[in-house]
Coordinates of N, CA and C in Angstrom, one line a residue:
X1 N 0.8 -1.2 0.0 CA 0.0 0.0 0.0 C 0.9 1.2 0.0
X2 N 0.6 2.2 -0.9 CA 1.4 3.4 -1.0 C 1.0 4.3 0.2
X3 N 2.1 5.0 0.7 CA 1.9 5.8 1.9 C 2.0 7.3 1.6
X4 N 1.1 8.1 2.1 CA 1.1 9.6 1.9 C 1.2 10.3 3.3
X5 N 2.2 11.2 3.4 CA 2.4 12.0 4.6 C 1.7 13.3 4.4
X6 N 0.8 13.7 5.2 CA 0.1 15.0 5.1 C 0.6 15.9 6.1
X7 N 1.3 17.0 5.7 CA 1.9 18.0 6.5 C 1.1 19.2 6.4
X8 N 0.0 19.3 7.2 CA -1.0 20.4 7.1 C -1.4 20.6 8.6
X9 N -1.3 21.9 9.0 CA -1.6 22.2 10.4 C -3.1 22.5 10.7
X10 N -3.9 22.7 9.6 CA -5.3 22.8 9.8 C -5.9 21.4 9.9
X11 N -6.3 21.0 11.2 CA -6.7 19.6 11.5 C -7.9 19.2 10.6
X12 N -8.8 20.0 10.3 CA -10.0 19.7 9.5 C -9.6 19.3 8.1
X13 N -8.7 20.1 7.5 CA -8.3 19.9 6.1 C -7.4 18.6 6.1
X14 N -6.5 18.5 7.1 CA -5.7 17.3 7.1 C -6.5 16.0 7.2
X15 N -7.5 16.0 8.1 CA -8.3 14.8 8.3 C -9.2 14.5 7.1
X16 N -9.7 15.6 6.4 CA -10.5 15.4 5.2 C -9.6 14.7 4.1
X17 N -8.4 15.2 4.0 CA -7.5 14.6 3.0 C -7.2 13.2 3.3
X18 N -6.9 12.9 4.6 CA -6.6 11.6 5.1 C -7.7 10.6 4.8
X19 N -9.0 11.0 5.1 CA -10.1 10.1 4.8 C -10.3 9.9 3.3
X20 N -10.1 10.9 2.5 CA -10.2 10.7 1.1 C -9.2 9.8 0.5
X21 N -7.9 10.0 1.0 CA -6.8 9.1 0.6 C -7.1 7.7 1.0
X22 N -7.6 7.4 2.1 CA -7.9 6.1 2.6 C -9.0 5.4 1.8
X23 N -9.9 6.2 1.3 CA -11.0 5.7 0.5 C -10.5 5.2 -0.8
X24 N -9.3 5.7 -1.2 CA -8.7 5.3 -2.5 C -7.5 4.3 -2.3
X25 N -7.6 3.7 -1.1 CA -6.6 2.6 -0.7 C -5.2 3.1 -0.6
X26 N -5.0 4.3 -0.2 CA -3.7 4.8 0.3 C -3.6 4.7 1.8
X27 N -2.4 4.5 2.3 CA -2.2 4.6 3.7 C -1.8 6.1 4.0
X28 N -2.5 6.8 4.8 CA -2.2 8.2 5.0 C -2.0 8.6 6.4
X29 N -1.0 9.4 6.7 CA -0.7 9.8 8.1 C -0.6 11.3 8.1
X30 N -1.2 12.0 9.2 CA -1.2 13.4 9.4 C 0.0 13.7 10.3
X31 N 0.9 14.6 9.9 CA 2.0 15.0 10.8 C 1.4 15.7 12.0
X32 N 2.1 15.4 13.2 CA 1.7 16.0 14.5 C 2.7 16.9 15.0
X33 N 4.0 16.6 14.8 CA 5.1 17.3 15.3 C 5.7 18.3 14.3
X34 N 5.2 19.5 14.3 CA 5.6 20.5 13.3 C 7.0 21.1 13.7
X35 N 7.5 20.8 14.8 CA 8.9 21.3 15.2 C 9.9 20.4 14.5
X36 N 9.5 19.1 14.2 CA 10.5 18.2 13.6 C 9.7 17.3 12.6
X37 N 9.4 17.9 11.4 CA 8.7 17.1 10.4 C 9.6 16.0 9.9
X38 N 10.9 16.2 9.9 CA 11.8 15.2 9.4 C 11.7 13.9 10.2
X39 N 11.4 14.0 11.5 CA 11.3 12.8 12.3 C 10.0 12.1 11.9
X40 N 9.0 12.8 11.6 CA 7.7 12.2 11.1 C 8.0 11.5 9.7
X41 N 8.7 12.2 8.9 CA 9.1 11.7 7.6 C 9.8 10.4 7.7
X42 N 10.8 10.4 8.5 CA 11.7 9.2 8.7 C 10.9 8.0 9.3
X43 N 10.0 8.3 10.2 CA 9.2 7.3 10.8 C 8.2 6.7 9.9
X44 N 7.5 7.5 9.1 CA 6.4 7.0 8.2 C 7.0 6.5 6.8
X45 N 8.1 7.0 6.4 CA 8.7 6.6 5.1 C 7.7 6.7 4.0
X46 N 7.2 7.9 3.7 CA 6.1 8.0 2.7 C 6.6 7.8 1.3
X47 N 5.6 7.5 0.4 CA 5.9 7.5 -1.1 C 5.6 8.8 -1.7
X48 N 4.8 9.7 -0.9 CA 4.5 11.0 -1.4 C 4.2 11.9 -0.2
X49 N 4.5 13.2 -0.3 CA 4.3 14.1 0.7 C 3.4 15.3 0.2
X50 N 2.3 15.5 1.0 CA 1.4 16.7 0.8 C 1.8 17.7 1.8
X51 N 2.3 18.9 1.3 CA 3.0 19.8 2.2 C 2.4 21.2 2.1
X52 N 1.9 21.8 3.2 CA 1.4 23.1 3.3 C 2.6 24.1 3.3
X53 N 2.3 25.3 2.8 CA 3.4 26.4 2.9 C 3.5 27.0 4.3
X54 N 2.3 27.4 4.8 CA 2.3 28.1 6.1 C 2.1 27.0 7.2
X55 N 3.2 26.8 8.0 CA 3.2 25.9 9.1 C 3.8 26.5 10.3
X56 N 3.5 26.0 11.5 CA 4.1 26.5 12.7 C 5.6 26.2 12.7
X57 N 6.4 27.1 13.3 CA 7.8 27.0 13.6 C 8.6 27.2 12.3
X58 N 8.5 26.3 11.3 CA 9.2 26.4 10.0 C 8.2 26.2 8.9
X59 N 8.3 27.0 7.8 CA 7.4 26.9 6.7 C 7.7 25.7 5.8
X60 N 6.7 25.4 4.9 CA 6.8 24.3 4.0 C 8.1 24.3 3.1
X61 N 8.5 25.5 2.8 CA 9.7 25.6 1.9 C 10.9 25.0 2.7
X62 N 11.0 25.3 4.0 CA 12.1 24.8 4.8 C 12.1 23.2 4.8
X63 N 10.9 22.7 5.0 CA 10.8 21.2 5.1 C 11.0 20.5 3.7
X64 N 10.6 21.2 2.7 CA 10.8 20.7 1.3 C 12.3 20.6 1.1
X65 N 13.0 21.7 1.5 CA 14.5 21.7 1.3 C 15.1 20.6 2.1
X66 N 14.7 20.4 3.3 CA 15.2 19.3 4.2 C 15.0 17.9 3.6
X67 N 13.8 17.7 3.1 CA 13.4 16.4 2.5 C 14.3 16.1 1.3
X68 N 14.5 17.2 0.5 CA 15.3 17.0 -0.7 C 16.8 16.7 -0.4
X69 N 17.3 17.0 0.8 CA 18.6 16.6 1.1 C 18.9 15.1 1.2
X70 N 17.8 14.4 1.5 CA 17.9 12.9 1.7 C 17.0 12.1 0.8
X71 N 16.0 12.7 0.1 CA 15.0 11.9 -0.6 C 14.5 12.7 -1.9
X72 N 14.2 11.9 -2.9 CA 13.5 12.4 -4.1 C 12.1 12.1 -4.1
X73 N 11.5 11.8 -3.0 CA 10.1 11.4 -2.9 C 9.2 12.5 -3.5
X74 N 8.1 12.2 -4.2 CA 7.3 13.3 -4.8 C 6.7 14.2 -3.7
X75 N 6.7 15.5 -4.0 CA 6.1 16.4 -3.0 C 5.1 17.3 -3.8
X76 N 3.9 17.4 -3.2 CA 2.9 18.3 -3.7 C 2.6 19.4 -2.6
X77 N 2.8 20.7 -3.0 CA 2.4 21.7 -2.1 C 0.9 22.0 -2.2
X78 N 0.3 22.2 -1.0 CA -1.1 22.6 -0.9 C -1.2 23.9 -0.1
X79 N -1.6 25.0 -0.7 CA -1.6 26.3 -0.1 C -2.5 27.3 -0.6
X80 N -3.0 28.2 0.2 CA -3.8 29.3 -0.2 C -3.0 30.4 -0.8
X81 N -1.7 30.4 -0.5 CA -0.7 31.3 -1.1 C -0.3 30.8 -2.5
X82 N -1.3 31.1 -3.4 CA -1.1 30.5 -4.8 C -0.7 31.5 -5.8
X83 N -0.1 32.6 -5.4 CA 0.4 33.6 -6.4 C 1.6 33.0 -7.1
X84 N 2.0 33.5 -8.3 CA 3.0 33.0 -9.1 C 4.4 32.9 -8.4
X85 N 4.7 33.9 -7.5 CA 5.9 33.8 -6.8 C 6.0 32.6 -5.9
X86 N 4.9 32.3 -5.2 CA 5.0 31.1 -4.3 C 5.1 29.8 -5.1
X87 N 4.4 29.8 -6.2 CA 4.4 28.5 -7.0 C 5.8 28.3 -7.6
X88 N 6.4 29.4 -8.1 CA 7.8 29.3 -8.6 C 8.8 28.9 -7.5
X89 N 8.6 29.5 -6.3 CA 9.5 29.2 -5.2 C 9.4 27.7 -4.8
X90 N 8.1 27.2 -4.8 CA 7.9 25.8 -4.4 C 8.6 24.9 -5.4
X91 N 8.5 25.2 -6.7 CA 9.1 24.4 -7.7 C 10.6 24.4 -7.6
X92 N 11.1 25.6 -7.3 CA 12.6 25.8 -7.2 C 13.1 25.1 -6.0
X93 N 12.3 24.9 -5.0 CA 12.7 24.2 -3.8 C 12.7 22.7 -4.0
X94 N 12.1 22.2 -5.1 CA 12.1 20.8 -5.4 C 10.7 20.1 -5.4
X95 N 9.7 20.9 -5.3 CA 8.3 20.4 -5.3 C 8.0 19.8 -6.7
X96 N 7.1 18.9 -6.8 CA 6.6 18.3 -8.1 C 5.3 18.9 -8.6
X97 N 4.5 19.5 -7.7 CA 3.2 20.1 -8.1 C 2.8 21.0 -7.0
X98 N 1.8 21.9 -7.4 CA 1.3 22.9 -6.4 C -0.2 22.9 -6.7
X99 N -1.0 22.8 -5.6 CA -2.4 22.9 -5.6 C -2.9 24.0 -4.7
X100 N -3.7 24.9 -5.3 CA -4.2 26.0 -4.5 C -5.4 25.7 -3.7
X101 N -5.5 26.2 -2.5 CA -6.7 26.1 -1.7 C -7.7 27.2 -2.0
X102 N -9.0 26.9 -1.9 CA -9.6 25.6 -1.6 C -9.5 24.7 -2.9
X103 N -9.5 23.4 -2.7 CA -9.4 22.5 -3.8 C -10.4 21.4 -3.6
X104 N -10.7 20.8 -4.7 CA -11.6 19.6 -4.7 C -10.8 18.4 -4.4
X105 N -11.3 17.6 -3.4 CA -10.6 16.4 -2.9 C -10.4 15.4 -4.1
X106 N -11.3 15.3 -5.0 CA -11.2 14.4 -6.1 C -10.1 14.8 -7.0
X107 N -10.0 16.1 -7.2 CA -8.9 16.7 -8.1 C -7.5 16.4 -7.4
X108 N -7.5 16.6 -6.1 CA -6.2 16.3 -5.4 C -5.8 14.9 -5.5
X109 N -6.7 13.9 -5.3 CA -6.4 12.5 -5.5 C -6.0 12.2 -6.9
X110 N -6.6 12.8 -7.9 CA -6.3 12.6 -9.3 C -4.8 13.0 -9.5
X111 N -4.4 14.1 -8.9 CA -3.0 14.6 -9.1 C -2.1 13.7 -8.4
X112 N -2.5 13.2 -7.2 CA -1.7 12.3 -6.4 C -1.4 11.0 -7.3
X113 N -2.5 10.5 -7.8 CA -2.4 9.2 -8.6 C -1.5 9.4 -9.9
X114 N -1.7 10.6 -10.5 CA -0.9 10.9 -11.7 C 0.6 10.9 -11.3
X115 N 0.9 11.6 -10.2 CA 2.3 11.7 -9.8 C 2.8 10.3 -9.3
X116 N 2.0 9.5 -8.7 CA 2.4 8.2 -8.3 C 2.7 7.3 -9.6
X117 N 1.9 7.5 -10.6 CA 2.2 6.7 -11.8 C 3.5 7.1 -12.5
X118 N 3.8 8.4 -12.4 CA 5.1 8.8 -13.0 C 6.3 8.4 -12.2
X119 N 6.1 8.3 -10.9 CA 7.2 8.0 -10.0 C 7.4 6.6 -9.7
X120 N 6.3 5.8 -9.7 CA 6.4 4.4 -9.3 C 5.7 3.5 -10.3
X121 N 5.8 2.2 -10.2 CA 5.0 1.3 -11.0 C 3.6 1.2 -10.3
X122 N 2.9 2.3 -10.3 CA 1.6 2.4 -9.6 C 0.4 2.2 -10.5
X123 N -0.5 1.4 -10.0 CA -1.9 1.4 -10.6 C -2.9 1.1 -9.5
X124 N -4.0 1.8 -9.5 CA -5.0 1.6 -8.5 C -5.4 0.1 -8.4
X125 N -5.5 -0.4 -7.1 CA -5.8 -1.8 -6.9 C -7.2 -2.2 -7.4
X126 N -8.1 -1.3 -7.5 CA -9.4 -1.6 -8.1 C -10.0 -0.3 -8.7
X127 N -10.6 -0.4 -9.9 CA -11.1 0.8 -10.5 C -12.2 1.5 -9.6
X128 N -12.2 2.8 -9.5 CA -13.2 3.5 -8.7 C -13.9 4.4 -9.7
X129 N -15.3 4.2 -9.7 CA -16.1 5.0 -10.6 C -16.6 6.3 -9.9
X130 N -16.6 7.4 -10.6 CA -17.0 8.7 -9.9 C -18.0 9.4 -10.7
X131 N -19.0 10.0 -10.0 CA -20.0 10.8 -10.7 C -20.6 11.7 -9.6
X132 N -20.6 13.0 -9.9 CA -21.1 14.1 -9.0 C -20.5 13.9 -7.6
X133 N -19.3 13.5 -7.5 CA -18.6 13.4 -6.2 C -18.9 12.1 -5.5
X134 N -19.7 11.2 -6.1 CA -20.0 9.9 -5.5 C -18.9 9.0 -6.0
X135 N -18.3 8.2 -5.1 CA -17.2 7.3 -5.5 C -17.6 5.8 -5.2
X136 N -17.6 5.0 -6.3 CA -18.0 3.6 -6.2 C -16.8 2.8 -6.4
X137 N -16.3 2.1 -5.3 CA -15.1 1.3 -5.4 C -15.5 -0.1 -5.9
X138 N -15.1 -0.5 -7.0 CA -15.5 -1.8 -7.6 C -14.7 -2.9 -7.0
X139 N -13.8 -2.6 -6.1 CA -13.0 -3.7 -5.5 C -13.8 -4.3 -4.3
X140 N -14.3 -3.4 -3.5 CA -15.0 -3.9 -2.3 C -16.5 -3.5 -2.2
X141 N -17.0 -2.8 -3.3 CA -18.4 -2.5 -3.4 C -18.8 -1.4 -2.5
X142 N -17.9 -0.6 -2.0 CA -18.3 0.5 -1.1 C -18.6 1.8 -1.9
X143 N -19.5 2.6 -1.4 CA -19.9 3.8 -2.0 C -19.7 5.0 -1.0
X144 N -19.0 6.0 -1.4 CA -18.7 7.2 -0.5 C -19.2 8.5 -1.2
X145 N -19.7 9.4 -0.4 CA -20.1 10.7 -0.9 C -19.9 11.7 0.2
X146 N -19.1 12.7 0.0 CA -18.8 13.7 1.0 C -18.3 13.1 2.3
X147 N -17.4 12.2 2.2 CA -16.7 11.6 3.3 C -17.7 10.7 4.2
X148 N -18.9 10.4 3.6 CA -19.7 9.5 4.3 C -19.9 8.2 3.5
X149 N -20.0 7.1 4.1 CA -20.2 5.8 3.4 C -21.7 5.5 3.3
X150 N -22.2 5.2 2.1 CA -23.6 4.8 1.9 C -23.6 3.3 1.7
X151 N -24.3 2.7 2.7 CA -24.4 1.2 2.7 C -25.3 0.7 1.6
X152 N -24.8 -0.2 0.8 CA -25.5 -0.8 -0.3 C -25.7 -2.3 -0.1
X153 N -26.9 -2.8 -0.5 CA -27.0 -4.2 -0.6 C -26.3 -4.7 -1.9
X154 N -26.2 -6.1 -2.0 CA -25.6 -6.6 -3.2 C -26.3 -6.2 -4.5
X155 N -27.7 -6.3 -4.4 CA -28.4 -5.9 -5.6 C -28.3 -4.4 -5.9
X156 N -28.3 -3.6 -4.9 CA -28.2 -2.1 -5.1 C -26.8 -1.8 -5.7
X157 N -25.8 -2.5 -5.2 CA -24.5 -2.3 -5.8 C -24.4 -2.7 -7.3
X158 N -25.0 -3.8 -7.6 CA -25.0 -4.3 -9.0 C -25.7 -3.3 -9.9
X159 N -26.8 -2.8 -9.4 CA -27.6 -1.8 -10.2 C -26.8 -0.5 -10.4
X160 N -26.2 0.0 -9.4 CA -25.5 1.3 -9.5 C -24.2 1.1 -10.3
X161 N -23.5 -0.1 -10.2 CA -22.4 -0.4 -11.0 C -22.7 -0.4 -12.5
X162 N -23.8 -1.1 -12.8 CA -24.2 -1.1 -14.2 C -24.5 0.2 -14.8
X163 N -25.2 1.0 -14.0 CA -25.6 2.4 -14.5 C -24.4 3.3 -14.6
X164 N -23.5 3.2 -13.6 CA -22.3 4.1 -13.7 C -21.4 3.7 -14.8
X165 N -21.3 2.4 -15.1 CA -20.4 2.0 -16.2 C -21.0 2.4 -17.5
X166 N -22.3 2.7 -17.6 CA -23.0 3.1 -18.8 C -23.4 4.6 -18.7
X167 N -22.7 5.4 -18.0 CA -23.1 6.8 -17.7 C -23.4 7.5 -19.0
X168 N -24.5 8.2 -19.0 CA -25.0 8.9 -20.2 C -25.8 8.1 -21.2
X169 N -25.9 6.8 -20.9 CA -26.7 5.9 -21.8 C -27.8 5.2 -21.0
X170 N -29.0 5.1 -21.7 CA -30.1 4.4 -21.0 C -29.8 2.9 -20.9
X171 N -30.0 2.4 -19.7 CA -29.9 1.0 -19.5 C -31.2 0.4 -19.3
X172 N -31.6 -0.6 -20.1 CA -32.9 -1.2 -20.1 C -33.1 -2.0 -18.8
X173 N -34.4 -2.1 -18.4 CA -34.7 -2.9 -17.3 C -34.3 -4.4 -17.5
X174 N -34.4 -4.8 -18.7 CA -34.0 -6.2 -19.0 C -32.5 -6.4 -18.7
X175 N -31.7 -5.5 -19.1 CA -30.3 -5.6 -18.8 C -30.0 -5.6 -17.3
X176 N -30.7 -4.7 -16.6 CA -30.5 -4.7 -15.2 C -30.9 -6.0 -14.5
X177 N -32.0 -6.6 -15.0 CA -32.4 -7.8 -14.4 C -31.4 -8.9 -14.7
X178 N -30.8 -8.9 -15.9 CA -29.7 -9.8 -16.3 C -28.6 -9.8 -15.3
X179 N -28.2 -8.5 -14.9 CA -27.1 -8.3 -13.9 C -27.5 -8.9 -12.6
X180 N -28.8 -8.7 -12.2 CA -29.2 -9.2 -10.9 C -29.4 -10.7 -10.9
X181 N -29.6 -11.3 -12.1 CA -29.9 -12.7 -12.2 C -28.8 -13.6 -11.7
X182 N -27.5 -13.0 -11.7 CA -26.4 -13.8 -11.2 C -26.4 -14.0 -9.7
X183 N -27.3 -13.3 -9.1 CA -27.4 -13.6 -7.6 C -28.2 -14.9 -7.4
X184 N -28.4 -15.3 -6.2 CA -29.0 -16.6 -5.9 C -30.5 -16.5 -5.8
X185 N -31.1 -15.4 -6.1 CA -32.6 -15.2 -6.0 C -33.2 -14.8 -7.4
X186 N -34.4 -15.2 -7.6 CA -35.1 -14.8 -8.8 C -35.4 -13.3 -8.8
X187 N -35.2 -12.7 -9.9 CA -35.5 -11.2 -10.0 C -36.5 -11.0 -11.0
X188 N -37.7 -10.4 -10.6 CA -38.7 -10.1 -11.5 C -38.8 -8.5 -11.6
X189 N -39.8 -8.1 -12.4 CA -39.9 -6.6 -12.7 C -40.2 -5.9 -11.3
X190 N -41.0 -6.4 -10.5 CA -41.3 -5.7 -9.2 C -40.1 -5.7 -8.3
X191 N -39.3 -6.8 -8.3 CA -38.1 -6.8 -7.4 C -37.1 -5.7 -7.9
X192 N -37.0 -5.6 -9.2 CA -36.1 -4.6 -9.7 C -36.6 -3.2 -9.3
X193 N -37.9 -2.9 -9.4 CA -38.4 -1.6 -9.1 C -38.2 -1.3 -7.6
X194 N -38.4 -2.3 -6.7 CA -38.1 -2.1 -5.3 C -36.7 -1.8 -5.0
X195 N -35.8 -2.5 -5.7 CA -34.3 -2.3 -5.4 C -33.9 -0.9 -5.9
X196 N -34.4 -0.5 -7.1 CA -34.1 0.8 -7.6 C -34.6 1.9 -6.7
X197 N -35.9 1.7 -6.2 CA -36.5 2.6 -5.2 C -35.7 2.8 -4.0
X198 N -35.2 1.7 -3.4 CA -34.4 1.7 -2.2 C -33.1 2.4 -2.4
X199 N -32.5 2.1 -3.6 CA -31.2 2.7 -3.9 C -31.4 4.3 -4.0
X200 N -32.4 4.7 -4.7 CA -32.7 6.1 -4.8 C -32.8 6.8 -3.5
X201 N -33.6 6.2 -2.6 CA -33.8 6.8 -1.3 C -32.5 6.9 -0.5
X202 N -31.6 5.9 -0.6 CA -30.3 6.0 0.1 C -29.5 7.2 -0.5
X203 N -29.5 7.3 -1.9 CA -28.7 8.3 -2.5 C -29.3 9.7 -2.1
X204 N -30.6 9.8 -2.1 CA -31.2 11.1 -1.8 C -30.9 11.5 -0.3
X205 N -30.9 10.5 0.5 CA -30.7 10.8 2.0 C -29.3 11.3 2.2
X206 N -28.4 10.9 1.3 CA -27.0 11.4 1.4 C -26.8 12.7 0.7
X207 N -27.8 13.2 0.0 CA -27.7 14.5 -0.7 C -27.6 14.3 -2.2
X208 N -27.7 13.1 -2.8 CA -27.5 12.9 -4.2 C -28.9 12.8 -4.8
X209 N -29.6 13.9 -4.9 CA -30.9 14.0 -5.5 C -30.9 13.9 -7.0
X210 N -31.8 13.1 -7.6 CA -31.9 13.0 -9.0 C -30.7 12.3 -9.7
X211 N -30.0 11.4 -8.9 CA -28.8 10.8 -9.4 C -29.2 9.8 -10.5
X212 N -30.3 9.1 -10.3 CA -30.8 8.1 -11.3 C -32.1 8.6 -11.9
X213 N -32.1 8.7 -13.2 CA -33.3 9.2 -13.9 C -34.1 8.0 -14.6
X214 N -35.4 8.1 -14.6 CA -36.2 7.1 -15.3 C -36.5 7.5 -16.7
X215 N -36.3 6.7 -17.6 CA -36.8 6.9 -19.0 C -37.9 5.9 -19.2
X216 N -39.2 6.4 -19.1 CA -40.3 5.5 -19.1 C -40.4 4.7 -20.4
X217 N -40.6 3.4 -20.2 CA -40.7 2.5 -21.4 C -39.3 2.1 -21.9
X218 N -38.3 2.7 -21.3 CA -36.9 2.3 -21.8 C -36.0 1.8 -20.7
X219 N -35.9 2.5 -19.5 CA -35.1 2.0 -18.5 C -34.6 3.1 -17.6
X220 N -33.3 3.1 -17.2 CA -32.8 4.1 -16.3 C -31.5 4.6 -16.8
X221 N -31.1 5.8 -16.4 CA -29.9 6.5 -16.9 C -29.3 7.4 -15.8
X222 N -28.0 7.4 -15.8 CA -27.2 8.4 -15.0 C -26.6 9.3 -16.0
X223 N -27.0 10.6 -15.9 CA -26.6 11.5 -16.9 C -25.1 12.0 -16.7
X224 N -24.4 12.2 -17.8 CA -23.1 12.8 -17.7 C -23.1 14.1 -17.0
X225 N -24.1 15.0 -17.3 CA -24.3 16.2 -16.7 C -25.7 16.1 -16.0
X226 N -25.7 16.4 -14.6 CA -27.0 16.2 -13.9 C -28.1 17.1 -14.4
X227 N -29.3 16.6 -14.6 CA -30.4 17.3 -15.0 C -30.9 18.2 -13.8
X228 N -31.6 19.2 -14.1 CA -32.2 20.1 -13.1 C -33.3 19.4 -12.4
X229 N -33.2 19.2 -11.0 CA -34.3 18.6 -10.2 C -34.2 17.1 -10.3
X230 N -34.9 16.5 -9.4 CA -35.0 15.0 -9.3 C -36.0 14.5 -10.3
X231 N -35.8 13.3 -10.8 CA -36.7 12.7 -11.7 C -37.6 11.8 -11.0

């Protein structure tokens, strides 16, 4: 498992990044000792460092310089000080990328994965499908949205997986029933409707309104661009 060290003194931001990274199967640790970040670095031995510019005692540029004395581990700066001077300084100190606050956690993870691929023989352990901030891990069947996990039954997972794989295209009820047929129970039209209804309620309870649209006489669809209002 690839390890990420998060050197960020805002506890809420650090923990949000840590939770997001863990959902993508990274091992993530938040630095606690800002007087001696190198001790944290040596203890955790990360594959990548996320480093804030403004830190207690010594700033991120200092720690980037210290890390570069002993390691070429990828470093991404995360900072609200995103003017061109700070970005140039970060790169000159040995950083690999710079992300301005506030940032989207999904964009951050995408940059982390891209840098991991360039630096290591890295590939995600299981594909993760994303839509409107919802993350469906096809490895363990888990669904996350805004740092909360949405519990899915086996049938609900199969329905959502099929729809997200065909995002933007209408999936017929017949095809969905074929996907559910591989379970050990008979699936009829009414069973499918009940499962889709339960799945919708769970998504809406989490804040994902109108995630699945009905195309009457055809089937269901998840739109590439969300339609206005729930269907």
